[in-house]
mmCIF file of C-alpha atoms and ligand atoms in Angstrom:
data_model
loop_
_atom_site.group_PDB
_atom_site.id
_atom_site.type_symbol
_atom_site.label_atom_id
_atom_site.label_comp_id
_atom_site.label_asym_id
_atom_site.label_seq_id
_atom_site.Cartn_x
_atom_site.Cartn_y
_atom_site.Cartn_z
ATOM 1 C CA MET A 19 2.792 21.495 -16.629
ATOM 2 C CA LYS A 20 -0.394 22.325 -15.093
ATOM 3 C CA LEU A 21 -2.351 19.177 -13.970
ATOM 4 C CA MET A 22 -6.053 19.270 -13.471
ATOM 5 C CA ILE A 23 -7.237 16.289 -11.565
ATOM 6 C CA ALA A 24 -10.768 15.193 -10.756
ATOM 7 C CA LYS A 25 -10.601 13.555 -7.372
ATOM 8 C CA LEU A 26 -13.175 10.870 -6.664
ATOM 9 C CA PRO A 27 -12.526 9.234 -3.362
ATOM 10 C CA GLY A 28 -15.710 7.294 -3.290
ATOM 11 C CA ASP A 29 -16.627 5.093 -0.341
ATOM 12 C CA GLY A 30 -15.031 2.910 2.418
ATOM 13 C CA ILE A 31 -11.355 3.218 2.512
ATOM 14 C CA GLY A 32 -11.327 5.255 -0.804
ATOM 15 C CA PRO A 33 -11.028 8.704 0.874
ATOM 16 C CA GLU A 34 -8.159 7.716 3.239
ATOM 17 C CA VAL A 35 -6.106 6.076 0.507
ATOM 18 C CA ILE A 36 -6.629 8.768 -2.070
ATOM 19 C CA ASP A 37 -5.469 11.380 0.629
ATOM 20 C CA GLN A 38 -2.232 9.481 0.623
ATOM 21 C CA ALA A 39 -2.104 9.450 -3.277
ATOM 22 C CA VAL A 40 -2.677 13.215 -3.151
ATOM 23 C CA LYS A 41 0.301 13.773 -0.745
ATOM 24 C CA ALA A 42 2.500 11.788 -3.206
ATOM 25 C CA VAL A 43 1.272 13.743 -6.298
ATOM 26 C CA ASP A 44 1.870 17.083 -4.396
ATOM 27 C CA ALA A 45 5.338 15.924 -3.492
ATOM 28 C CA VAL A 46 6.209 15.056 -7.061
ATOM 29 C CA CYS A 47 4.637 18.109 -8.411
ATOM 30 C CA GLY A 48 6.670 20.161 -5.930
ATOM 31 C CA ARG A 49 9.971 18.509 -6.874
ATOM 32 C CA PHE A 50 9.450 18.605 -10.665
ATOM 33 C CA GLY A 51 7.835 22.155 -10.794
ATOM 34 C CA HIS A 52 4.395 21.255 -11.957
ATOM 35 C CA GLY A 53 1.093 23.046 -10.869
ATOM 36 C CA VAL A 54 -1.783 20.709 -9.715
ATOM 37 C CA SER A 55 -5.394 21.343 -8.791
ATOM 38 C CA TYR A 56 -7.884 18.825 -7.534
ATOM 39 C CA SER A 57 -11.620 19.028 -8.099
ATOM 40 C CA PRO A 58 -13.550 16.716 -5.772
ATOM 41 C CA GLY A 59 -16.587 14.762 -6.910
ATOM 42 C CA TYR A 60 -19.012 12.210 -5.530
ATOM 43 C CA VAL A 61 -19.327 8.710 -6.844
ATOM 44 C CA GLY A 62 -20.688 5.459 -5.491
ATOM 45 C CA ALA A 63 -22.717 5.178 -2.243
ATOM 46 C CA CYS A 64 -21.797 8.726 -1.078
ATOM 47 C CA ALA A 65 -23.369 10.013 -4.343
ATOM 48 C CA ILE A 66 -26.433 8.007 -3.820
ATOM 49 C CA ASP A 67 -26.930 9.397 -0.412
ATOM 50 C CA LYS A 68 -26.358 12.999 -1.627
ATOM 51 C CA PHE A 69 -27.839 12.941 -5.178
ATOM 52 C CA GLY A 70 -29.784 9.695 -5.401
ATOM 53 C CA ASP A 71 -27.418 8.732 -8.279
ATOM 54 C CA PRO A 72 -24.120 6.786 -8.020
ATOM 55 C CA TYR A 73 -22.607 8.881 -11.026
ATOM 56 C CA PRO A 74 -24.238 12.263 -10.919
ATOM 57 C CA ALA A 75 -24.229 14.528 -13.858
ATOM 58 C CA GLU A 76 -21.987 17.077 -12.253
ATOM 59 C CA THR A 77 -19.317 14.234 -11.448
ATOM 60 C CA HIS A 78 -19.366 13.350 -15.092
ATOM 61 C CA ALA A 79 -18.932 16.962 -16.244
ATOM 62 C CA LEU A 80 -16.008 17.353 -13.798
ATOM 63 C CA CYS A 81 -14.374 14.199 -15.258
ATOM 64 C CA MET A 82 -14.863 15.298 -18.717
ATOM 65 C CA GLU A 83 -13.208 18.624 -18.287
ATOM 66 C CA SER A 84 -10.123 17.282 -16.177
ATOM 67 C CA ASP A 85 -6.896 15.813 -17.467
ATOM 68 C CA ALA A 86 -7.082 12.666 -15.241
ATOM 69 C CA VAL A 87 -9.384 11.093 -12.654
ATOM 70 C CA LEU A 88 -7.972 9.786 -9.440
ATOM 71 C CA PHE A 89 -10.564 7.272 -8.153
ATOM 72 C CA GLY A 90 -10.786 5.557 -4.745
ATOM 73 C CA ALA A 91 -13.359 2.829 -4.423
ATOM 74 C CA VAL A 92 -17.228 2.366 -4.417
ATOM 75 C CA GLY A 93 -19.294 0.025 -2.422
ATOM 76 C CA ASP A 94 -21.232 -0.198 0.830
ATOM 77 C CA PRO A 95 -22.336 -3.366 2.738
ATOM 78 C CA LYS A 96 -25.810 -1.930 3.045
ATOM 79 C CA TYR A 97 -26.428 -2.564 -0.550
ATOM 80 C CA ASP A 98 -24.714 -5.960 -0.797
ATOM 81 C CA ASN A 99 -27.405 -7.941 1.125
ATOM 82 C CA ASP A 100 -30.304 -6.463 -0.705
ATOM 83 C CA PRO A 101 -30.568 -7.929 -4.122
ATOM 84 C CA THR A 102 -33.766 -6.149 -4.750
ATOM 85 C CA SER A 103 -32.154 -2.650 -4.304
ATOM 86 C CA LYS A 104 -32.596 -0.791 -7.646
ATOM 87 C CA VAL A 105 -29.620 1.429 -7.248
ATOM 88 C CA ARG A 106 -26.145 0.300 -6.187
ATOM 89 C CA PRO A 107 -22.804 2.021 -5.753
ATOM 90 C CA GLU A 108 -21.082 -0.276 -8.237
ATOM 91 C CA GLN A 109 -23.353 1.194 -10.960
ATOM 92 C CA GLY A 110 -21.378 4.487 -10.449
ATOM 93 C CA LEU A 111 -18.289 2.752 -11.578
ATOM 94 C CA LEU A 112 -19.692 1.021 -14.529
ATOM 95 C CA ALA A 113 -21.319 4.307 -15.592
ATOM 96 C CA ILE A 114 -18.114 6.280 -15.375
ATOM 97 C CA ARG A 115 -16.281 3.481 -17.377
ATOM 98 C CA LYS A 116 -19.020 3.523 -19.984
ATOM 99 C CA LYS A 117 -19.481 7.322 -20.227
ATOM 100 C CA LEU A 118 -15.809 8.015 -20.415
ATOM 101 C CA GLY A 119 -15.364 5.159 -22.995
ATOM 102 C CA LEU A 120 -12.623 3.600 -20.826
ATOM 103 C CA TYR A 121 -12.540 0.228 -22.739
ATOM 104 C CA ALA A 122 -9.071 -0.900 -21.529
ATOM 105 C CA ASN A 123 -8.187 -1.599 -17.899
ATOM 106 C CA LEU A 124 -4.479 -2.176 -17.279
ATOM 107 C CA ARG A 125 -3.473 -3.942 -14.216
ATOM 108 C CA PRO A 126 0.264 -4.581 -13.851
ATOM 109 C CA VAL A 127 1.532 -7.284 -11.519
ATOM 110 C CA GLU A 128 4.911 -6.897 -10.127
ATOM 111 C CA THR A 129 6.691 -8.267 -7.228
ATOM 112 C CA PHE A 130 8.728 -6.591 -4.529
ATOM 113 C CA PRO A 131 11.770 -8.775 -3.534
ATOM 114 C CA SER A 132 11.334 -7.950 0.091
ATOM 115 C CA LEU A 133 7.686 -9.183 0.119
ATOM 116 C CA ALA A 134 8.205 -12.419 -1.750
ATOM 117 C CA ASP A 135 7.455 -14.222 1.544
ATOM 118 C CA LYS A 136 4.141 -12.463 1.869
ATOM 119 C CA SER A 137 2.827 -14.174 -1.185
ATOM 120 C CA PRO A 138 0.721 -17.312 -0.620
ATOM 121 C CA LEU A 139 2.774 -18.855 -3.482
ATOM 122 C CA LYS A 140 6.276 -20.206 -3.113
ATOM 123 C CA THR A 141 8.995 -17.608 -3.262
ATOM 124 C CA GLU A 142 10.736 -19.218 -6.259
ATOM 125 C CA LEU A 143 7.488 -19.042 -8.228
ATOM 126 C CA VAL A 144 6.702 -15.430 -7.541
ATOM 127 C CA GLN A 145 10.148 -13.721 -7.463
ATOM 128 C CA GLY A 146 10.660 -11.925 -10.796
ATOM 129 C CA ALA A 147 7.138 -12.226 -11.957
ATOM 130 C CA ASP A 148 6.133 -9.205 -13.973
ATOM 131 C CA PHE A 149 3.163 -9.066 -16.307
ATOM 132 C CA LEU A 150 0.461 -6.717 -17.360
ATOM 133 C CA CYS A 151 -3.179 -7.772 -17.420
ATOM 134 C CA ILE A 152 -5.307 -6.010 -19.907
ATOM 135 C CA ARG A 153 -9.031 -6.357 -19.286
ATOM 136 C CA GLU A 154 -11.637 -5.150 -21.715
ATOM 137 C CA LEU A 155 -13.883 -2.893 -19.574
ATOM 138 C CA THR A 156 -16.956 -1.694 -21.376
ATOM 139 C CA GLY A 157 -18.460 -4.804 -23.011
ATOM 140 C CA GLY A 158 -19.317 -8.482 -22.293
ATOM 141 C CA MET A 159 -21.684 -9.571 -19.762
ATOM 142 C CA TYR A 160 -21.370 -6.400 -17.696
ATOM 143 C CA PHE A 161 -23.109 -4.324 -20.286
ATOM 144 C CA GLY A 162 -25.022 -6.916 -22.437
ATOM 145 C CA GLU A 163 -28.709 -7.437 -22.200
ATOM 146 C CA LYS A 164 -29.966 -8.728 -18.855
ATOM 147 C CA GLY A 165 -33.250 -9.421 -17.358
ATOM 148 C CA ARG A 166 -35.737 -11.829 -15.593
ATOM 149 C CA LEU A 167 -38.422 -13.989 -17.143
ATOM 150 C CA ASP A 168 -40.863 -16.397 -15.734
ATOM 151 C CA ASN A 169 -42.107 -14.060 -13.049
ATOM 152 C CA GLY A 170 -38.487 -13.313 -11.936
ATOM 153 C CA ASN A 171 -37.671 -16.885 -11.391
ATOM 154 C CA THR A 172 -35.397 -17.106 -14.434
ATOM 155 C CA ALA A 173 -32.489 -14.592 -14.965
ATOM 156 C CA TYR A 174 -30.014 -13.970 -17.834
ATOM 157 C CA ASP A 175 -26.987 -11.836 -18.635
ATOM 158 C CA THR A 176 -25.577 -11.650 -22.172
ATOM 159 C CA CYS A 177 -22.029 -11.799 -23.169
ATOM 160 C CA ILE A 178 -21.884 -9.755 -26.377
ATOM 161 C CA TYR A 179 -18.984 -8.355 -28.213
ATOM 162 C CA SER A 180 -18.709 -6.538 -31.612
ATOM 163 C CA ARG A 181 -15.765 -6.903 -33.914
ATOM 164 C CA ALA A 182 -14.841 -3.260 -33.437
ATOM 165 C CA GLU A 183 -14.692 -3.620 -29.535
ATOM 166 C CA VAL A 184 -12.560 -6.759 -29.813
ATOM 167 C CA GLU A 185 -10.262 -5.316 -32.371
ATOM 168 C CA ARG A 186 -9.543 -2.113 -30.331
ATOM 169 C CA ILE A 187 -8.610 -3.951 -27.154
ATOM 170 C CA LEU A 188 -6.490 -6.554 -28.980
ATOM 171 C CA ARG A 189 -4.667 -3.747 -30.793
ATOM 172 C CA LEU A 190 -3.779 -2.103 -27.638
ATOM 173 C CA ALA A 191 -2.588 -5.514 -26.166
ATOM 174 C CA PHE A 192 -0.466 -6.236 -29.250
ATOM 175 C CA GLU A 193 1.054 -2.514 -28.847
ATOM 176 C CA TYR A 194 1.790 -3.028 -25.198
ATOM 177 C CA ALA A 195 3.425 -6.459 -25.812
ATOM 178 C CA GLY A 196 5.571 -4.758 -28.486
ATOM 179 C CA ARG A 197 6.847 -2.423 -25.807
ATOM 180 C CA ARG A 198 7.499 -5.175 -23.266
ATOM 181 C CA ARG A 199 8.851 -8.771 -23.672
ATOM 182 C CA LYS A 200 6.781 -9.308 -26.969
ATOM 183 C CA HIS A 201 4.795 -12.236 -25.600
ATOM 184 C CA LEU A 202 0.946 -11.921 -25.730
ATOM 185 C CA THR A 203 -1.459 -14.431 -24.142
ATOM 186 C CA VAL A 204 -5.037 -14.200 -25.384
ATOM 187 C CA VAL A 205 -7.363 -15.731 -22.691
ATOM 188 C CA ASP A 206 -10.819 -16.905 -23.806
ATOM 189 C CA LYS A 207 -13.177 -19.873 -23.532
ATOM 190 C CA ALA A 208 -13.305 -20.470 -27.314
ATOM 191 C CA ASN A 209 -14.074 -24.214 -26.791
ATOM 192 C CA VAL A 210 -17.488 -23.343 -25.479
ATOM 193 C CA LEU A 211 -18.333 -19.657 -26.053
ATOM 194 C CA GLU A 212 -19.181 -18.039 -29.386
ATOM 195 C CA SER A 213 -18.084 -14.523 -28.151
ATOM 196 C CA SER A 214 -14.704 -16.196 -27.356
ATOM 197 C CA ARG A 215 -14.506 -17.676 -30.833
ATOM 198 C CA LEU A 216 -14.928 -14.193 -32.244
ATOM 199 C CA TRP A 217 -12.059 -12.995 -30.046
ATOM 200 C CA ARG A 218 -9.879 -15.762 -31.060
ATOM 201 C CA GLN A 219 -10.671 -15.307 -34.825
ATOM 202 C CA ILE A 220 -9.895 -11.552 -34.673
ATOM 203 C CA ALA A 221 -6.655 -12.192 -32.843
ATOM 204 C CA ARG A 222 -5.592 -14.752 -35.413
ATOM 205 C CA GLU A 223 -6.435 -12.216 -38.231
ATOM 206 C CA MET A 224 -4.298 -9.549 -36.522
ATOM 207 C CA GLU A 225 -1.255 -11.754 -35.813
ATOM 208 C CA PRO A 226 0.568 -11.194 -39.169
ATOM 209 C CA GLU A 227 0.418 -7.356 -38.534
ATOM 210 C CA TYR A 228 2.625 -8.019 -35.559
ATOM 211 C CA PRO A 229 5.288 -10.522 -36.654
ATOM 212 C CA ASP A 230 7.606 -9.901 -33.728
ATOM 213 C CA ILE A 231 5.024 -10.751 -31.129
ATOM 214 C CA GLN A 232 4.675 -14.172 -29.909
ATOM 215 C CA VAL A 233 0.943 -14.939 -29.431
ATOM 216 C CA ASP A 234 -0.495 -17.775 -27.547
ATOM 217 C CA TYR A 235 -4.185 -18.698 -26.788
ATOM 218 C CA MET A 236 -5.251 -20.043 -23.450
ATOM 219 C CA PHE A 237 -8.673 -21.229 -22.101
ATOM 220 C CA VAL A 238 -9.675 -19.111 -19.035
ATOM 221 C CA ASP A 239 -9.797 -22.213 -16.835
ATOM 222 C CA ASN A 240 -6.354 -23.172 -17.676
ATOM 223 C CA ALA A 241 -5.228 -19.492 -17.304
ATOM 224 C CA ALA A 242 -6.614 -19.432 -13.802
ATOM 225 C CA MET A 243 -4.376 -22.434 -13.170
ATOM 226 C CA GLN A 244 -1.298 -21.232 -14.778
ATOM 227 C CA LEU A 245 -1.358 -17.814 -13.118
ATOM 228 C CA ILE A 246 -0.559 -19.396 -9.743
ATOM 229 C CA ARG A 247 1.377 -22.454 -11.237
ATOM 230 C CA CYS A 248 3.846 -20.265 -13.200
ATOM 231 C CA PRO A 249 3.118 -16.610 -13.062
ATOM 232 C CA LYS A 250 6.431 -15.845 -14.768
ATOM 233 C CA PHE A 251 5.176 -17.336 -17.916
ATOM 234 C CA PHE A 252 3.105 -14.152 -18.600
ATOM 235 C CA ASP A 253 4.080 -10.835 -20.119
ATOM 236 C CA VAL A 254 0.881 -9.448 -21.446
ATOM 237 C CA LEU A 255 -2.378 -11.116 -20.820
ATOM 238 C CA VAL A 256 -5.610 -9.822 -22.652
ATOM 239 C CA THR A 257 -9.140 -10.969 -21.977
ATOM 240 C CA GLU A 258 -12.722 -10.008 -21.916
ATOM 241 C CA ASN A 259 -14.375 -8.035 -19.057
ATOM 242 C CA THR A 260 -15.803 -10.746 -16.671
ATOM 243 C CA PHE A 261 -12.714 -13.166 -17.121
ATOM 244 C CA GLY A 262 -10.518 -10.085 -16.536
ATOM 245 C CA ASP A 263 -12.372 -9.219 -13.348
ATOM 246 C CA ILE A 264 -11.765 -12.601 -11.884
ATOM 247 C CA LEU A 265 -8.299 -13.245 -13.050
ATOM 248 C CA THR A 266 -6.882 -9.892 -11.971
ATOM 249 C CA ASP A 267 -8.276 -10.531 -8.312
ATOM 250 C CA GLU A 268 -6.430 -13.969 -8.508
ATOM 251 C CA ALA A 269 -3.291 -12.321 -9.884
ATOM 252 C CA SER A 270 -3.295 -9.664 -7.215
ATOM 253 C CA CYS A 271 -2.332 -12.118 -4.520
ATOM 254 C CA ILE A 272 0.890 -13.073 -6.336
ATOM 255 C CA SER A 273 2.624 -9.830 -5.081
ATOM 256 C CA GLY A 274 1.505 -10.556 -1.524
ATOM 257 C CA SER A 275 -1.408 -8.149 -1.013
ATOM 258 C CA MET A 276 -4.195 -6.812 -2.876
ATOM 259 C CA GLY A 277 -3.231 -3.462 -1.383
ATOM 260 C CA LEU A 278 -0.296 -3.181 -3.721
ATOM 261 C CA LEU A 279 -2.129 -3.309 -7.109
ATOM 262 C CA ALA A 280 -2.848 -0.181 -9.155
ATOM 263 C CA SER A 281 -4.877 0.153 -12.340
ATOM 264 C CA ALA A 282 -5.271 2.510 -15.230
ATOM 265 C CA SER A 283 -8.465 2.612 -17.287
ATOM 266 C CA ILE A 284 -7.913 4.326 -20.689
ATOM 267 C CA GLY A 285 -10.002 4.898 -23.708
ATOM 268 C CA GLU A 286 -11.880 7.617 -25.431
ATOM 269 C CA HIS A 287 -12.084 10.561 -22.943
ATOM 270 C CA THR A 288 -10.304 11.135 -19.645
ATOM 271 C CA SER A 289 -8.296 8.294 -18.192
ATOM 272 C CA LEU A 290 -8.980 6.907 -14.682
ATOM 273 C CA PHE A 291 -6.552 5.634 -12.134
ATOM 274 C CA GLU A 292 -7.633 3.483 -9.285
ATOM 275 C CA PRO A 293 -6.446 0.844 -6.813
ATOM 276 C CA ILE A 294 -8.045 -2.473 -7.540
ATOM 277 C CA HIS A 295 -8.719 -3.372 -3.984
ATOM 278 C CA GLY A 296 -12.239 -1.895 -3.647
ATOM 279 C CA SER A 297 -13.861 -0.089 -0.675
ATOM 280 C CA TYR A 298 -12.947 -2.649 2.281
ATOM 281 C CA PRO A 299 -15.667 -1.218 4.351
ATOM 282 C CA GLN A 300 -14.583 -3.238 7.494
ATOM 283 C CA ALA A 301 -11.311 -1.181 7.499
ATOM 284 C CA ALA A 302 -12.699 2.230 6.805
ATOM 285 C CA GLY A 303 -11.645 5.014 9.271
ATOM 286 C CA LYS A 304 -9.213 2.478 11.145
ATOM 287 C CA GLY A 305 -6.038 3.745 9.528
ATOM 288 C CA ILE A 306 -5.139 0.222 8.515
ATOM 289 C CA ALA A 307 -5.670 0.336 4.781
ATOM 290 C CA ASN A 308 -2.686 0.003 2.628
ATOM 291 C CA PRO A 309 -2.375 3.169 0.614
ATOM 292 C CA VAL A 310 0.321 1.759 -1.796
ATOM 293 C CA ALA A 311 -2.079 0.697 -4.421
ATOM 294 C CA ALA A 312 -3.645 4.185 -4.583
ATOM 295 C CA ILE A 313 -0.200 5.806 -4.617
ATOM 296 C CA LEU A 314 1.030 3.462 -7.398
ATOM 297 C CA SER A 315 -2.181 4.383 -9.220
ATOM 298 C CA ALA A 316 -0.981 8.011 -9.007
ATOM 299 C CA ALA A 317 2.332 6.874 -10.462
ATOM 300 C CA MET A 318 0.410 5.352 -13.400
ATOM 301 C CA MET A 319 -1.399 8.607 -13.804
ATOM 302 C CA PHE A 320 1.837 10.547 -14.440
ATOM 303 C CA GLU A 321 2.987 7.878 -16.858
ATOM 304 C CA TYR A 322 -0.244 7.231 -18.754
ATOM 305 C CA ALA A 323 -2.096 10.556 -18.598
ATOM 306 C CA PHE A 324 0.703 12.938 -18.769
ATOM 307 C CA ALA A 325 3.593 10.895 -20.166
ATOM 308 C CA LEU A 326 5.795 12.163 -17.349
ATOM 309 C CA MET A 327 7.795 9.092 -16.808
ATOM 310 C CA ASP A 328 10.344 10.474 -14.441
ATOM 311 C CA GLU A 329 7.676 11.655 -12.145
ATOM 312 C CA GLY A 330 6.070 8.178 -12.147
ATOM 313 C CA LYS A 331 9.323 6.671 -11.370
ATOM 314 C CA ALA A 332 9.988 8.943 -8.443
ATOM 315 C CA ILE A 333 6.752 7.714 -6.867
ATOM 316 C CA ARG A 334 7.619 4.029 -7.564
ATOM 317 C CA ASP A 335 11.119 4.488 -6.158
ATOM 318 C CA ALA A 336 9.639 5.969 -3.012
ATOM 319 C CA VAL A 337 7.091 3.121 -2.636
ATOM 320 C CA ALA A 338 9.902 0.596 -3.107
ATOM 321 C CA ALA A 339 11.945 2.277 -0.575
ATOM 322 C CA SER A 340 9.120 2.482 2.088
ATOM 323 C CA ILE A 341 8.586 -1.386 1.518
ATOM 324 C CA LYS A 342 12.418 -2.102 1.899
ATOM 325 C CA ALA A 343 12.446 0.085 5.032
ATOM 326 C CA GLY A 344 9.570 -1.898 6.396
ATOM 327 C CA VAL A 345 7.251 1.103 6.681
ATOM 328 C CA THR A 346 4.127 -0.972 5.737
ATOM 329 C CA THR A 347 0.642 -1.441 7.039
ATOM 330 C CA GLU A 348 -0.457 -4.561 8.753
ATOM 331 C CA ASP A 349 -1.413 -6.494 5.613
ATOM 332 C CA LEU A 350 2.288 -6.618 4.850
ATOM 333 C CA GLY A 351 3.328 -7.345 8.349
ATOM 334 C CA GLY A 352 4.205 -3.748 9.341
ATOM 335 C CA THR A 353 2.817 -1.484 12.137
ATOM 336 C CA ALA A 354 2.607 1.764 10.179
ATOM 337 C CA SER A 355 -0.846 3.546 9.759
ATOM 338 C CA THR A 356 -2.217 4.547 6.351
ATOM 339 C CA SER A 357 -1.294 8.210 6.787
ATOM 340 C CA GLU A 358 2.229 7.268 8.192
ATOM 341 C CA VAL A 359 2.943 5.273 4.986
ATOM 342 C CA GLY A 360 1.722 8.127 2.958
ATOM 343 C CA ASP A 361 3.721 10.786 4.817
ATOM 344 C CA TRP A 362 6.910 8.662 4.649
ATOM 345 C CA ILE A 363 6.502 8.218 0.882
ATOM 346 C CA ALA A 364 5.690 11.871 0.287
ATOM 347 C CA SER A 365 8.700 13.076 2.220
ATOM 348 C CA TYR A 366 11.012 10.527 0.500
ATOM 349 C CA ILE A 367 9.867 11.962 -2.843
ATOM 350 C CA ALA A 368 10.476 15.501 -1.746
ATOM 351 C CA GLN A 369 13.920 14.816 -0.215
ATOM 352 C CA ASN A 370 15.421 12.490 -2.855
ATOM 353 C CA ASN A 371 15.892 15.132 -5.583
HETATM 354 C C1 LIG B 26 -13.271 -4.164 -10.240
HETATM 355 C C2 LIG B 26 -14.462 -4.219 -9.319
HETATM 356 C C3 LIG B 26 -15.728 -3.825 -10.033
HETATM 357 C C4 LIG B 26 -15.904 -4.751 -11.285
HETATM 358 C C5 LIG B 26 -16.934 -3.706 -9.276
HETATM 359 C C6 LIG B 26 -16.779 -2.812 -8.055
HETATM 360 C C7 LIG B 26 -18.124 -3.174 -10.161
HETATM 361 O O1 LIG B 26 -14.565 -5.517 -8.952
HETATM 362 O O2 LIG B 26 -12.964 -2.899 -10.679
HETATM 363 O O3 LIG B 26 -12.615 -5.178 -10.584
HETATM 364 O O4 LIG B 26 -16.388 -5.782 -11.241
HETATM 365 O O5 LIG B 26 -15.392 -4.301 -12.420
HETATM 366 MN MN1 LIG B 27 -13.043 -6.922 -9.590
#
C-alpha cells in the first residue's frame, strides 16, 4: 500500500514527538513493504506567524488530499494570557476538526503493567483498566453561538446539538461497544441541561437496535468521580464535546502519564491522529517530551485509517517493549531523551520481524 500522510507537527513539543512517530511509521512501512510519503503543513501558532491564519487554506487542501493526518499539538503561551487576542492557535485545531467533519474523537485508556505504580491511583484500581472514551468533537459549546452583551461585561456560550449530530456519535459508540465488551456508558447532565435530555432521549430510542449492548446512563459529575474511583467499570464511554474534553484529561492520568495517550478523530473526510497532551511549551526543545502518545497515535492511524492491524500491533508491541525495558522519558521515571525513545522503538520494529 502507498500511504500519503499530511504531517502537521504544529507548536511546542509537537515537532519533536511527531519526528519520533515518523520514525516508527517508516520502520513499519519498511518491515511490511508499504510506500509512504509525508507532506508537511502548518497549523497553530506557527501558521499564524507565517500566514496570519491558524489553519491556512493550503493546509486544508493538503489534508483533504491525504489519506491521514498526523498531528502534533497547537498552542503558545504568548496567546494564553491575552484574552483580547482575536486569533489563537487553538482555533486551528477547531477549524481542522470542523472542516474535515471529524465529529468523533476516540481516546483509548489502557494501562501498562510495569507503569501501574506511576499512576496517582492505587495499583489495584488501575491494573487492567481498559476503556475507550468517545468524545463528540464538532458540536456543543465549542461551536454554538457565543458572544458578549452589556458592553462586553456579560458573556455567553451556547451548548447546542441537533438530533442528527447526537445520533451519529451515539451510533458509532454503540458499534464500538459491540466490538468490545458490549458495555456502553452514556455520560450527560440530563438532570439539568436540555441538550443532555435530548442525548438521553435519543440513546434510549436507539437501545432496542442494539439488544446485546448493556447501556447505562451517568451524570457527568458522577462520571468524573467513578473514573478515578473504579476505572475498570468502563468499557465505552460516550459524551458531548466539553464533558469529553474534561473527562479525557482526567482519564489520562489513570495510565500514569498524559504522555501515553493517543487519539483518533474520525468523521466525514480525512481522519486525524494526535497525542492528547498538547504543546507543553515549557518542555519544547529540551528533549524530555514523551513521544509515546504520538507513536501510539501512529499505531491508531494504521488501524483506523488503513485497516492495517498487524502494522498497528507492531508499533504497540514495540512501545510496550520499550516501557518494559525501562527506555522511557523522565515523566515515567526514565532517563532517555525523546529521540532515544523514538530510535529504540523504531529499531525494535525493524528488527522484530
Ligand atoms: C484537546 C484540546 C483542545 C480541545 C484545545 C487545544 C482546543 O484540549 O484536544 O482536548 O479543547 O479540544
Ligand atoms: Mn483537552
